[in-house]
Coordinates of C-alpha atoms in Angstrom, one line a residue:
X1 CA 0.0 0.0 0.0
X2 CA 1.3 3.5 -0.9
X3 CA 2.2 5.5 2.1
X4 CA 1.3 9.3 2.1
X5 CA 2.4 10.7 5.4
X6 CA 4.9 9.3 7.3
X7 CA 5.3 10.4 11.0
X8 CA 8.9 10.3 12.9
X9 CA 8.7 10.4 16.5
X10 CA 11.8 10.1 18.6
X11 CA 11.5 8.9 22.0
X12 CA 13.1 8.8 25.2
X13 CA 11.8 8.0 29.0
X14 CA 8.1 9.1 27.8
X15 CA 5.7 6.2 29.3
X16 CA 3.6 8.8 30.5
X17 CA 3.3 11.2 27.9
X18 CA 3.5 8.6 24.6
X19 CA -0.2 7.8 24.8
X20 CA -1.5 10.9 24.4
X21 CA 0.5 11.8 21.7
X22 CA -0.1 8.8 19.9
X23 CA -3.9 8.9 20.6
X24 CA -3.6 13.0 19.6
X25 CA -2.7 11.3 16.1
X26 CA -4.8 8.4 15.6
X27 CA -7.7 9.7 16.4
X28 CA -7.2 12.1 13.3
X29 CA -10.0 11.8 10.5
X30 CA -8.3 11.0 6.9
X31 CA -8.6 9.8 3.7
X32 CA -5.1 9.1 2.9
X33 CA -3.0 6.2 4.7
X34 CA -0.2 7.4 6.9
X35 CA 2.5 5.9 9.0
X36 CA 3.8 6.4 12.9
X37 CA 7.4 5.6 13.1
X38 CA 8.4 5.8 16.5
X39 CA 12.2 5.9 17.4
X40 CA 13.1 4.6 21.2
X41 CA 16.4 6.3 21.7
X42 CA 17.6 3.6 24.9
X43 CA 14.7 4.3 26.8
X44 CA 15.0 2.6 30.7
X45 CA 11.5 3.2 31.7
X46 CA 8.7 1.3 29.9
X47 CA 7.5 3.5 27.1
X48 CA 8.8 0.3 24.7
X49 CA 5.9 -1.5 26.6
X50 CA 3.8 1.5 25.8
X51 CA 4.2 1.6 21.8
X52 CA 3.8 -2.5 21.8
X53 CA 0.1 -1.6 23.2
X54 CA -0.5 0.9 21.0
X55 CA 0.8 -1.7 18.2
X56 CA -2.0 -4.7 19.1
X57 CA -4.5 -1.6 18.6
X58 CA -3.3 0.1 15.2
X59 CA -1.4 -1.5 12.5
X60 CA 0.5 1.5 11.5
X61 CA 2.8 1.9 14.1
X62 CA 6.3 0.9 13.6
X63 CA 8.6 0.8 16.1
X64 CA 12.7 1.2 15.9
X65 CA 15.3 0.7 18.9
X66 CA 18.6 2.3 19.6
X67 CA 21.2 3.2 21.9
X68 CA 20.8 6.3 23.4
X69 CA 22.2 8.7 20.8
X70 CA 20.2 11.2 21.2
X71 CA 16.8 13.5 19.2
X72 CA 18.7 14.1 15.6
X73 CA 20.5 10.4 15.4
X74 CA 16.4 8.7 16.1
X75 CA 15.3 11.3 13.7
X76 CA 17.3 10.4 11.1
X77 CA 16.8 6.6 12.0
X78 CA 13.3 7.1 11.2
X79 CA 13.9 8.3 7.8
X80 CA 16.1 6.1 6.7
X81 CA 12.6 4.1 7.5
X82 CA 10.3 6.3 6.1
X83 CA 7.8 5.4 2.7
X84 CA 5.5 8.3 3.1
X85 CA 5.4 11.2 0.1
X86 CA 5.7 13.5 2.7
X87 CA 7.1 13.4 6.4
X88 CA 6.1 15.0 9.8
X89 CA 8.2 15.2 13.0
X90 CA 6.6 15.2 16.8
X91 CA 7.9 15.0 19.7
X92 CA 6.7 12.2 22.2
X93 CA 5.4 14.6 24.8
X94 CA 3.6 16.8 22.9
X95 CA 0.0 16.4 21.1
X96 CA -1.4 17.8 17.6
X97 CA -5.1 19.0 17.7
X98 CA -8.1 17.6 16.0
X99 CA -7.6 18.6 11.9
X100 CA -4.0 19.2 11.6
X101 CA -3.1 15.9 9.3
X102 CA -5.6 16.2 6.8
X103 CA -5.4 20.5 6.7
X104 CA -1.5 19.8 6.4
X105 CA -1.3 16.8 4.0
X106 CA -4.2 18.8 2.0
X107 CA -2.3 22.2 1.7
X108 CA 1.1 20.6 0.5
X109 CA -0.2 18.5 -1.9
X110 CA -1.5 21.5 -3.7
X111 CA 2.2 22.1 -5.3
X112 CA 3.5 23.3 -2.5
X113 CA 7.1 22.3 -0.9
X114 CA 6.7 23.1 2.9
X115 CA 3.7 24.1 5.3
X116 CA 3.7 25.1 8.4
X117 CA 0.9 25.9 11.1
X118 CA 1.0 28.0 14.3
X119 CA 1.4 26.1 17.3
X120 CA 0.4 26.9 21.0
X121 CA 3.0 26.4 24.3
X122 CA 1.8 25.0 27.2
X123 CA 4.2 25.6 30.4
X124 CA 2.8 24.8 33.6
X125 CA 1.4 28.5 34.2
X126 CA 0.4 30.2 31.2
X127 CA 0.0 29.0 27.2
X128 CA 1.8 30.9 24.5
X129 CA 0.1 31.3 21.2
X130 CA 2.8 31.8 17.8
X131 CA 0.4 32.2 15.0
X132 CA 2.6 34.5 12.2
X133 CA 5.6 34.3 10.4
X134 CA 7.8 36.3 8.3
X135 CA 9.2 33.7 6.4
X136 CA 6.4 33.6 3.4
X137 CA 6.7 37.0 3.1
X138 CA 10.2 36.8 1.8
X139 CA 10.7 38.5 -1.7
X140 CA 13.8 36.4 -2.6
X141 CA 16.4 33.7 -1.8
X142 CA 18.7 37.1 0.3
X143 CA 15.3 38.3 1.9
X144 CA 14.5 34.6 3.2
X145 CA 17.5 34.1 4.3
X146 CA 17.7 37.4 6.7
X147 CA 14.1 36.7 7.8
X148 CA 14.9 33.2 8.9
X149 CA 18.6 33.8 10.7
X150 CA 17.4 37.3 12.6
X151 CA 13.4 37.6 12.9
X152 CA 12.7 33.8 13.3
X153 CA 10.3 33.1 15.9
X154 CA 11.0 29.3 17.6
X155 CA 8.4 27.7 15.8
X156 CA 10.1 29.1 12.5
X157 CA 13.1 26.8 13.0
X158 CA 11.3 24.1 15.3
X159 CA 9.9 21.2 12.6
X160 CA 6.5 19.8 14.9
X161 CA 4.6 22.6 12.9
X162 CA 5.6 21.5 9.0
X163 CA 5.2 19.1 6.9
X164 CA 8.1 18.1 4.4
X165 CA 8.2 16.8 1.0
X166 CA 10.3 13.4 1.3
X167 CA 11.4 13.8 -2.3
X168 CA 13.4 17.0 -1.2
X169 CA 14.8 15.9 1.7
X170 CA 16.2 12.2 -0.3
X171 CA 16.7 14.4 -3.2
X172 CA 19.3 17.0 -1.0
X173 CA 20.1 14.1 1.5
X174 CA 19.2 16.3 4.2
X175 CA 20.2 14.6 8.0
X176 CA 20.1 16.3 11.4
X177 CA 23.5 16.9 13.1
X178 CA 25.3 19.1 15.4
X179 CA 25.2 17.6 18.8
X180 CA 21.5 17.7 19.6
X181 CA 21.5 21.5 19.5
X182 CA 20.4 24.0 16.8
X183 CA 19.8 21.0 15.1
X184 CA 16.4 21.8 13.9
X185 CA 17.1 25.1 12.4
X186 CA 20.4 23.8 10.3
X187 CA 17.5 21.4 9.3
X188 CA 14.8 23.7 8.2
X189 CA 17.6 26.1 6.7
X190 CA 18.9 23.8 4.5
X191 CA 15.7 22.7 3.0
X192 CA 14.2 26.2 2.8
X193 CA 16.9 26.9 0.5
X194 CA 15.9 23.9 -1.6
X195 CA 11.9 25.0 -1.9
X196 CA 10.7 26.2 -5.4
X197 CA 10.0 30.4 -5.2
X198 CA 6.3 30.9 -3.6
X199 CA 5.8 27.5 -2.5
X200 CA 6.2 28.2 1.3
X201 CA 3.2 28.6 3.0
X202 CA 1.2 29.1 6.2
X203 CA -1.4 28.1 7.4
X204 CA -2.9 31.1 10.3
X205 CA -4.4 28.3 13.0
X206 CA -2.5 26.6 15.6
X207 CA -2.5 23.2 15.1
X208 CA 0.5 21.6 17.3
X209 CA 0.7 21.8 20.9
X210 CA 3.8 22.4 22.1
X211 CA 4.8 20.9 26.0
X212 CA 7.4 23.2 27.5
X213 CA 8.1 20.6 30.3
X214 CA 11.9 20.6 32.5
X215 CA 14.7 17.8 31.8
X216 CA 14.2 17.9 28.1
X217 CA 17.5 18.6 25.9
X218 CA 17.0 22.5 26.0
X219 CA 16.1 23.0 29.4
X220 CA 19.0 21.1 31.3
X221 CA 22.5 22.7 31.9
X222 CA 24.8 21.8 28.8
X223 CA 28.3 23.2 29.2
X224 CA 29.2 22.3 25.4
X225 CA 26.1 25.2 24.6
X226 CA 28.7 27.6 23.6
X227 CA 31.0 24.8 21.5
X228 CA 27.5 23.5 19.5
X229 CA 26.8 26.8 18.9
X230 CA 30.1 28.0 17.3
X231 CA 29.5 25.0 15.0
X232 CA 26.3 25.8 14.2
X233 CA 27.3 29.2 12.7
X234 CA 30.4 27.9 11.3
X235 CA 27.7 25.2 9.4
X236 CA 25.3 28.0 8.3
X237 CA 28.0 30.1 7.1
X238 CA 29.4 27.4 5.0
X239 CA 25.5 26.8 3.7
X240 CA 25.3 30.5 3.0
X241 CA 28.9 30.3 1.0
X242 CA 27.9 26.8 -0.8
X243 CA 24.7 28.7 -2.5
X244 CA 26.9 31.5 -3.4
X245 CA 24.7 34.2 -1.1
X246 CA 26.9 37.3 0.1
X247 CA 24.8 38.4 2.9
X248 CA 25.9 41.5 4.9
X249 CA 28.3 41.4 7.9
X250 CA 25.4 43.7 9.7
X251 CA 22.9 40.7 9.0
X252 CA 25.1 38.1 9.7
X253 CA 25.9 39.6 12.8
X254 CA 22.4 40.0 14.1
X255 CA 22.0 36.2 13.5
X256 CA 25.6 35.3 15.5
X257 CA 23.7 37.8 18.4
X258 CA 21.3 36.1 18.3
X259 CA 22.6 33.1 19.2
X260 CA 24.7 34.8 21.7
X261 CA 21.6 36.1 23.4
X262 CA 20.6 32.3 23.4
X263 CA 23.6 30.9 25.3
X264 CA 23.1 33.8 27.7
X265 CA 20.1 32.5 28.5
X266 CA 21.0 29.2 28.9
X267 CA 23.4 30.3 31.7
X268 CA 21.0 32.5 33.5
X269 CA 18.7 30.0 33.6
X270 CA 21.1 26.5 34.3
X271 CA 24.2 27.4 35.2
X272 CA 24.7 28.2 39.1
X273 CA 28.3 29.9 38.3
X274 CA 27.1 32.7 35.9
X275 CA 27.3 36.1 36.8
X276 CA 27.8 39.5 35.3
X277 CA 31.2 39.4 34.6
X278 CA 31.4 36.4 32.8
X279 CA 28.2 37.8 30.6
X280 CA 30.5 40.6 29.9
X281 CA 32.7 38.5 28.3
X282 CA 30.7 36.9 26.2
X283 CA 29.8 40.2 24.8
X284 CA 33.3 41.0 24.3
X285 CA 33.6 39.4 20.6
X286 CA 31.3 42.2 19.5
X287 CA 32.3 45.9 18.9
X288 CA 29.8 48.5 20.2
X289 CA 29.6 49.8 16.4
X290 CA 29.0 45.8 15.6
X291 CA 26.1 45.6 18.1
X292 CA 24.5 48.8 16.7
X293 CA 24.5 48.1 13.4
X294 CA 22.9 44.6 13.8
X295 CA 20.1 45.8 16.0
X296 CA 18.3 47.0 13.1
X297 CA 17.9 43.5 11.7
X298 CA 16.4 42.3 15.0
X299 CA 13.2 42.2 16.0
X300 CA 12.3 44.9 18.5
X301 CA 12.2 42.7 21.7
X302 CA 15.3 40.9 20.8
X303 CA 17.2 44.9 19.9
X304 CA 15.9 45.9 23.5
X305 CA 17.3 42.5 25.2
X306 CA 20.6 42.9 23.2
X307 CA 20.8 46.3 24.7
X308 CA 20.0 45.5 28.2
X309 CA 21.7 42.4 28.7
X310 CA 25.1 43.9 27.1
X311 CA 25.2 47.4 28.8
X312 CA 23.3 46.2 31.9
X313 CA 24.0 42.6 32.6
X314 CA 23.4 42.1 36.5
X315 CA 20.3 44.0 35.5
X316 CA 19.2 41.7 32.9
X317 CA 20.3 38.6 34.9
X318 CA 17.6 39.2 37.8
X319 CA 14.9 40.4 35.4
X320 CA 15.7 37.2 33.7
X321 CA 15.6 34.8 36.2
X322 CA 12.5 36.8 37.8
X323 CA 10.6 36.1 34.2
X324 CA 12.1 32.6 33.7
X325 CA 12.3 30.7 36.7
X326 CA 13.6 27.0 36.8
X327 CA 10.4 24.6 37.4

């Protein structure tokens, strides 16, 4: 039978979130056949025993084992298992709502190359709605490329909201790397480049729900944040320089800040040791003329931060900490 969604699911440790996912997606109403590929990355609680209830119920769930090698290595496991026309990545903790595979599967199959939907993320005390995007906007190959390294939002570069065109990604042999971090965006970067003109869309309804829960990748300590991150510029620049697109320094600058801001945040956040002098630092790699001359390619909130945490870092520390507590 001829597959026409396939969906990748990495898991690790998720007995008691799994279900609802899973029941999230098969309770969908289709008229295409699709696939769940679930990838166990060395799990040691029983979500194996979870999918292998799941699989006496529905006969489209396959499920693939491995060592614990982390979110990118299962991903790209499950493509290498893949038959669909097009592909979907969830997480295991999260859930889609009712609609999204058939509004999805429907929207791309009109000539399009990628489609993505808002999304909505629950944390324990408040739900955040992301519902627009720049990206489709983009006059050209240069104005896509500045939209997506400096006014991304995260479910711009995150891949639960879009649906992908296997074709593409076999045809580029696009893989995730770089350590589990940033991993997503190099991801959605690289494919974005390979999309015909005008056949990025959006759909304006949030469709994915997004579980901001603690001990994930992202919202543990890692001290190699700052090494992954100076590879994933490295990576995009030599993306950038592959295509043959001369962005400007300014530009490329704001994206580098960017991801400066990121780490920053990291620190506040996990690392116990961080203070204002080693956030001074970090800031240290960028001239005050740099900085100012990349603001303007920032979104608003993002120029303000830069500001503040720069000129005013034990300032921005505590308002950070105060706004982002560890749960």
């Amino acid at each position: 039978m001829k597959i026409t969604l396939s969906i990748i699911i990495p898991m690790y440790n998720t007995e008691q979130t799994i279900g609802r996912c899973l029941d999230s997606i098969e309770r969908q109403q289709v008229d295409f056949p699709f696939e769940i590929i679930v990838v166990d990355d060395g799990s040691t609680d029983d979500s194996i025993g979870c999918i292998e209830t799941y699989q006496k119920k529905f006969t489209n769930i396959e499920l693939f084992k491995q060592q614990n090698m982390k979110q990118s290595a299962a991903r790209n496991n499950g493509l290498n298992h893949a038959k669909g026309d097009y592909v979907m990545f969830f997480d295991s903790d999260d859930i889609i709502e009712n609609g999204m595979l058939a509004i999805m599967v429907h929207k791309i199959e009109a000539d399009n190359d990628l489609v993505m939907c808002g999304i909505k993320k629950i944390y324990p005390d408040k739900t955040v709605v992301e519902d627009q995007t720049d990206l489709t906007s983009a006059k050209n190959e240069q104005d896509l490329i500045t939209k997506y390294l400096d006014k991304n939002k995260e479910f711009d570069t995150g891949l639960w909201n879009k649906i992908f065109r296997r074709s593409l990604i076999q045809g580029h042999q696009l893989r995730f790397n770089n350590g589990n971090f940033f991993e997503d965006s190099l991801f959605n970067l690289r494919y974005l480049l390979n999309c015909r003109p005008g056949k990025v869309v959006f759909i304006n309804r949030t469709l994915y729900d997004l579980c901001k829960t603690s001990g994930t990748t992202t919202t543990s300590f890692n001290p190699k944040i700052s090494y992954w991150a100076s590879k994933y510029e490295n990576k995009v620049q030599a993306i950038l320089n592959s295509r043959g697109l001369h962005v400007k320094t300014a530009i490329i600058n704001a994206f580098k800040i960017r991801t400066t801001l990121y780490i920053i945040h990291h620190h506040i956040k996990y690392d116990t040791s961080w203070n204002k002098a080693k956030q001074r630092r970090y800031w240290s790699i960028y001239s005050i003329s740099a900085i100012l001359k990349a603001l303007q390619y920032l979104p608003r909130r993002y120029a303000a931060a830069v500001i503040l945490a720069r000129f005013s870092p034990q300032t921005y520390i505590r308002l950070y900490q105060k706004k982002n507590p560890v749960t």
